[in-house]
Amino acid sequence: SQIGTEKVQMLNKVKVKNLTANQNMTFTLVSENAADLMAGKLAAKTPIGQALMGHSVGDVVEAKVPAGIIKFEILDITL
């Protein structure tokens, strides 16, 4: 199947604004085996990855992490 950029899915590079910390971040959503946060590769099964999946540019999502809830605005979705 083809990977699109309409909604966040596996292998997409997602640019987000962390509204809680007011900073931009970029992640590529990958499997747990390929995850490497230092290289910007985020496992799709993490709370942040799960919160982003299926959403579109402009959406604001909330990720429930151990430190609390972090809000992200999706700025861009690319391959």
mmCIF file with all atom_site columns, C-alpha atoms in Angstrom:
data_model
loop_
_atom_site.group_PDB
_atom_site.id
_atom_site.type_symbol
_atom_site.label_atom_id
_atom_site.label_alt_id
_atom_site.label_comp_id
_atom_site.label_asym_id
_atom_site.label_entity_id
_atom_site.label_seq_id
_atom_site.pdbx_PDB_ins_code
_atom_site.Cartn_x
_atom_site.Cartn_y
_atom_site.Cartn_z
_atom_site.occupancy
_atom_site.B_iso_or_equiv
_atom_site.pdbx_formal_charge
_atom_site.auth_seq_id
_atom_site.auth_comp_id
_atom_site.auth_asym_id
_atom_site.auth_atom_id
_atom_site.pdbx_PDB_model_num
ATOM 1  C CA . SER A 1 1  ? 0.000  0.000  0.000  1.00 0.00 ? 1  SER A CA 1
ATOM 2  C CA . GLN A 1 2  ? 1.104  3.558  -0.605 1.00 0.00 ? 2  GLN A CA 1
ATOM 3  C CA . ILE A 1 3  ? 2.069  5.931  2.143  1.00 0.00 ? 3  ILE A CA 1
ATOM 4  C CA . GLY A 1 4  ? 0.171  9.204  1.989  1.00 0.00 ? 4  GLY A CA 1
ATOM 5  C CA . THR A 1 5  ? 0.552  12.541 3.703  1.00 0.00 ? 5  THR A CA 1
ATOM 6  C CA . GLU A 1 6  ? -3.098 13.444 4.266  1.00 0.00 ? 6  GLU A CA 1
ATOM 7  C CA . LYS A 1 7  ? -3.090 11.887 7.727  1.00 0.00 ? 7  LYS A CA 1
ATOM 8  C CA . VAL A 1 8  ? -0.236 10.778 9.988  1.00 0.00 ? 8  VAL A CA 1
ATOM 9  C CA . GLN A 1 9  ? 0.733  7.134  9.503  1.00 0.00 ? 9  GLN A CA 1
ATOM 10 C CA . MET A 1 10 ? 3.758  4.862  9.839  1.00 0.00 ? 10 MET A CA 1
ATOM 11 C CA . LEU A 1 11 ? 6.927  6.093  8.101  1.00 0.00 ? 11 LEU A CA 1
ATOM 12 C CA . ASN A 1 12 ? 5.673  9.673  7.826  1.00 0.00 ? 12 ASN A CA 1
ATOM 13 C CA . LYS A 1 13 ? 7.933  12.494 8.940  1.00 0.00 ? 13 LYS A CA 1
ATOM 14 C CA . VAL A 1 14 ? 5.782  14.720 11.135 1.00 0.00 ? 14 VAL A CA 1
ATOM 15 C CA . LYS A 1 15 ? 6.668  18.279 12.121 1.00 0.00 ? 15 LYS A CA 1
ATOM 16 C CA . VAL A 1 16 ? 4.813  19.346 15.251 1.00 0.00 ? 16 VAL A CA 1
ATOM 17 C CA . LYS A 1 17 ? 4.748  22.269 17.625 1.00 0.00 ? 17 LYS A CA 1
ATOM 18 C CA . ASN A 1 18 ? 4.866  21.218 21.257 1.00 0.00 ? 18 ASN A CA 1
ATOM 19 C CA . LEU A 1 19 ? 2.323  23.716 22.595 1.00 0.00 ? 19 LEU A CA 1
ATOM 20 C CA . THR A 1 20 ? 3.251  22.858 26.182 1.00 0.00 ? 20 THR A CA 1
ATOM 21 C CA . ALA A 1 21 ? 6.967  23.706 25.755 1.00 0.00 ? 21 ALA A CA 1
ATOM 22 C CA . ASN A 1 22 ? 6.473  26.106 22.801 1.00 0.00 ? 22 ASN A CA 1
ATOM 23 C CA . GLN A 1 23 ? 9.021  24.385 20.568 1.00 0.00 ? 23 GLN A CA 1
ATOM 24 C CA . ASN A 1 24 ? 8.971  22.690 17.160 1.00 0.00 ? 24 ASN A CA 1
ATOM 25 C CA . MET A 1 25 ? 9.964  19.047 16.808 1.00 0.00 ? 25 MET A CA 1
ATOM 26 C CA . THR A 1 26 ? 10.183 16.607 13.906 1.00 0.00 ? 26 THR A CA 1
ATOM 27 C CA . PHE A 1 27 ? 9.656  12.857 14.218 1.00 0.00 ? 27 PHE A CA 1
ATOM 28 C CA . THR A 1 28 ? 9.567  9.954  11.773 1.00 0.00 ? 28 THR A CA 1
ATOM 29 C CA . LEU A 1 29 ? 7.084  7.345  12.981 1.00 0.00 ? 29 LEU A CA 1
ATOM 30 C CA . VAL A 1 30 ? 8.641  3.880  12.877 1.00 0.00 ? 30 VAL A CA 1
ATOM 31 C CA . SER A 1 31 ? 8.250  0.432  14.413 1.00 0.00 ? 31 SER A CA 1
ATOM 32 C CA . GLU A 1 32 ? 9.527  -0.199 17.935 1.00 0.00 ? 32 GLU A CA 1
ATOM 33 C CA . ASN A 1 33 ? 12.576 -2.021 16.559 1.00 0.00 ? 33 ASN A CA 1
ATOM 34 C CA . ALA A 1 34 ? 13.634 0.976  14.450 1.00 0.00 ? 34 ALA A CA 1
ATOM 35 C CA . ALA A 1 35 ? 13.003 3.627  17.112 1.00 0.00 ? 35 ALA A CA 1
ATOM 36 C CA . ASP A 1 36 ? 15.910 5.983  17.854 1.00 0.00 ? 36 ASP A CA 1
ATOM 37 C CA . LEU A 1 37 ? 14.783 9.217  19.463 1.00 0.00 ? 37 LEU A CA 1
ATOM 38 C CA . MET A 1 38 ? 18.231 10.813 19.070 1.00 0.00 ? 38 MET A CA 1
ATOM 39 C CA . ALA A 1 39 ? 17.869 10.281 15.302 1.00 0.00 ? 39 ALA A CA 1
ATOM 40 C CA . GLY A 1 40 ? 14.290 11.606 15.330 1.00 0.00 ? 40 GLY A CA 1
ATOM 41 C CA . LYS A 1 41 ? 12.735 8.154  14.912 1.00 0.00 ? 41 LYS A CA 1
ATOM 42 C CA . LEU A 1 42 ? 9.764  7.755  17.246 1.00 0.00 ? 42 LEU A CA 1
ATOM 43 C CA . ALA A 1 43 ? 8.021  4.427  17.803 1.00 0.00 ? 43 ALA A CA 1
ATOM 44 C CA . ALA A 1 44 ? 4.418  4.684  16.633 1.00 0.00 ? 44 ALA A CA 1
ATOM 45 C CA . LYS A 1 45 ? 3.292  2.781  19.749 1.00 0.00 ? 45 LYS A CA 1
ATOM 46 C CA . THR A 1 46 ? 4.557  5.460  22.156 1.00 0.00 ? 46 THR A CA 1
ATOM 47 C CA . PRO A 1 47 ? 1.947  7.779  23.688 1.00 0.00 ? 47 PRO A CA 1
ATOM 48 C CA . ILE A 1 48 ? 3.076  10.623 21.398 1.00 0.00 ? 48 ILE A CA 1
ATOM 49 C CA . GLY A 1 49 ? 3.097  8.389  18.316 1.00 0.00 ? 49 GLY A CA 1
ATOM 50 C CA . GLN A 1 50 ? -0.366 7.048  19.108 1.00 0.00 ? 50 GLN A CA 1
ATOM 51 C CA . ALA A 1 51 ? -1.714 10.563 19.668 1.00 0.00 ? 51 ALA A CA 1
ATOM 52 C CA . LEU A 1 52 ? -0.432 11.723 16.258 1.00 0.00 ? 52 LEU A CA 1
ATOM 53 C CA . MET A 1 53 ? -1.612 8.725  14.218 1.00 0.00 ? 53 MET A CA 1
ATOM 54 C CA . GLY A 1 54 ? -4.583 9.391  11.950 1.00 0.00 ? 54 GLY A CA 1
ATOM 55 C CA . HIS A 1 55 ? -4.553 13.162 12.393 1.00 0.00 ? 55 HIS A CA 1
ATOM 56 C CA . SER A 1 56 ? -4.016 15.879 9.773  1.00 0.00 ? 56 SER A CA 1
ATOM 57 C CA . VAL A 1 57 ? -2.070 19.130 9.430  1.00 0.00 ? 57 VAL A CA 1
ATOM 58 C CA . GLY A 1 58 ? -3.599 21.774 11.703 1.00 0.00 ? 58 GLY A CA 1
ATOM 59 C CA . ASP A 1 59 ? -4.964 19.265 14.217 1.00 0.00 ? 59 ASP A CA 1
ATOM 60 C CA . VAL A 1 60 ? -4.092 19.717 17.877 1.00 0.00 ? 60 VAL A CA 1
ATOM 61 C CA . VAL A 1 61 ? -3.638 16.423 19.715 1.00 0.00 ? 61 VAL A CA 1
ATOM 62 C CA . GLU A 1 62 ? -2.983 15.519 23.334 1.00 0.00 ? 62 GLU A CA 1
ATOM 63 C CA . ALA A 1 63 ? -0.482 12.869 24.358 1.00 0.00 ? 63 ALA A CA 1
ATOM 64 C CA . LYS A 1 64 ? -0.753 11.446 27.854 1.00 0.00 ? 64 LYS A CA 1
ATOM 65 C CA . VAL A 1 65 ? 2.816  10.860 29.047 1.00 0.00 ? 65 VAL A CA 1
ATOM 66 C CA . PRO A 1 66 ? 4.154  10.039 32.532 1.00 0.00 ? 66 PRO A CA 1
ATOM 67 C CA . ALA A 1 67 ? 4.867  13.737 33.169 1.00 0.00 ? 67 ALA A CA 1
ATOM 68 C CA . GLY A 1 68 ? 1.282  14.719 32.293 1.00 0.00 ? 68 GLY A CA 1
ATOM 69 C CA . ILE A 1 69 ? -0.483 15.768 29.104 1.00 0.00 ? 69 ILE A CA 1
ATOM 70 C CA . ILE A 1 70 ? 1.432  17.378 26.241 1.00 0.00 ? 70 ILE A CA 1
ATOM 71 C CA . LYS A 1 71 ? -0.412 19.185 23.436 1.00 0.00 ? 71 LYS A CA 1
ATOM 72 C CA . PHE A 1 72 ? 0.966  19.105 19.900 1.00 0.00 ? 72 PHE A CA 1
ATOM 73 C CA . GLU A 1 73 ? -0.141 20.976 16.787 1.00 0.00 ? 73 GLU A CA 1
ATOM 74 C CA . ILE A 1 74 ? 0.635  19.117 13.567 1.00 0.00 ? 74 ILE A CA 1
ATOM 75 C CA . LEU A 1 75 ? 2.470  21.522 11.241 1.00 0.00 ? 75 LEU A CA 1
ATOM 76 C CA . ASP A 1 76 ? 3.515  19.265 8.356  1.00 0.00 ? 76 ASP A CA 1
ATOM 77 C CA . ILE A 1 77 ? 3.380  15.644 7.195  1.00 0.00 ? 77 ILE A CA 1
ATOM 78 C CA . THR A 1 78 ? 5.910  14.413 4.627  1.00 0.00 ? 78 THR A CA 1
ATOM 79 C CA . LEU A 1 79 ? 7.466  11.149 3.443  1.00 0.00 ? 79 LEU A CA 1
#
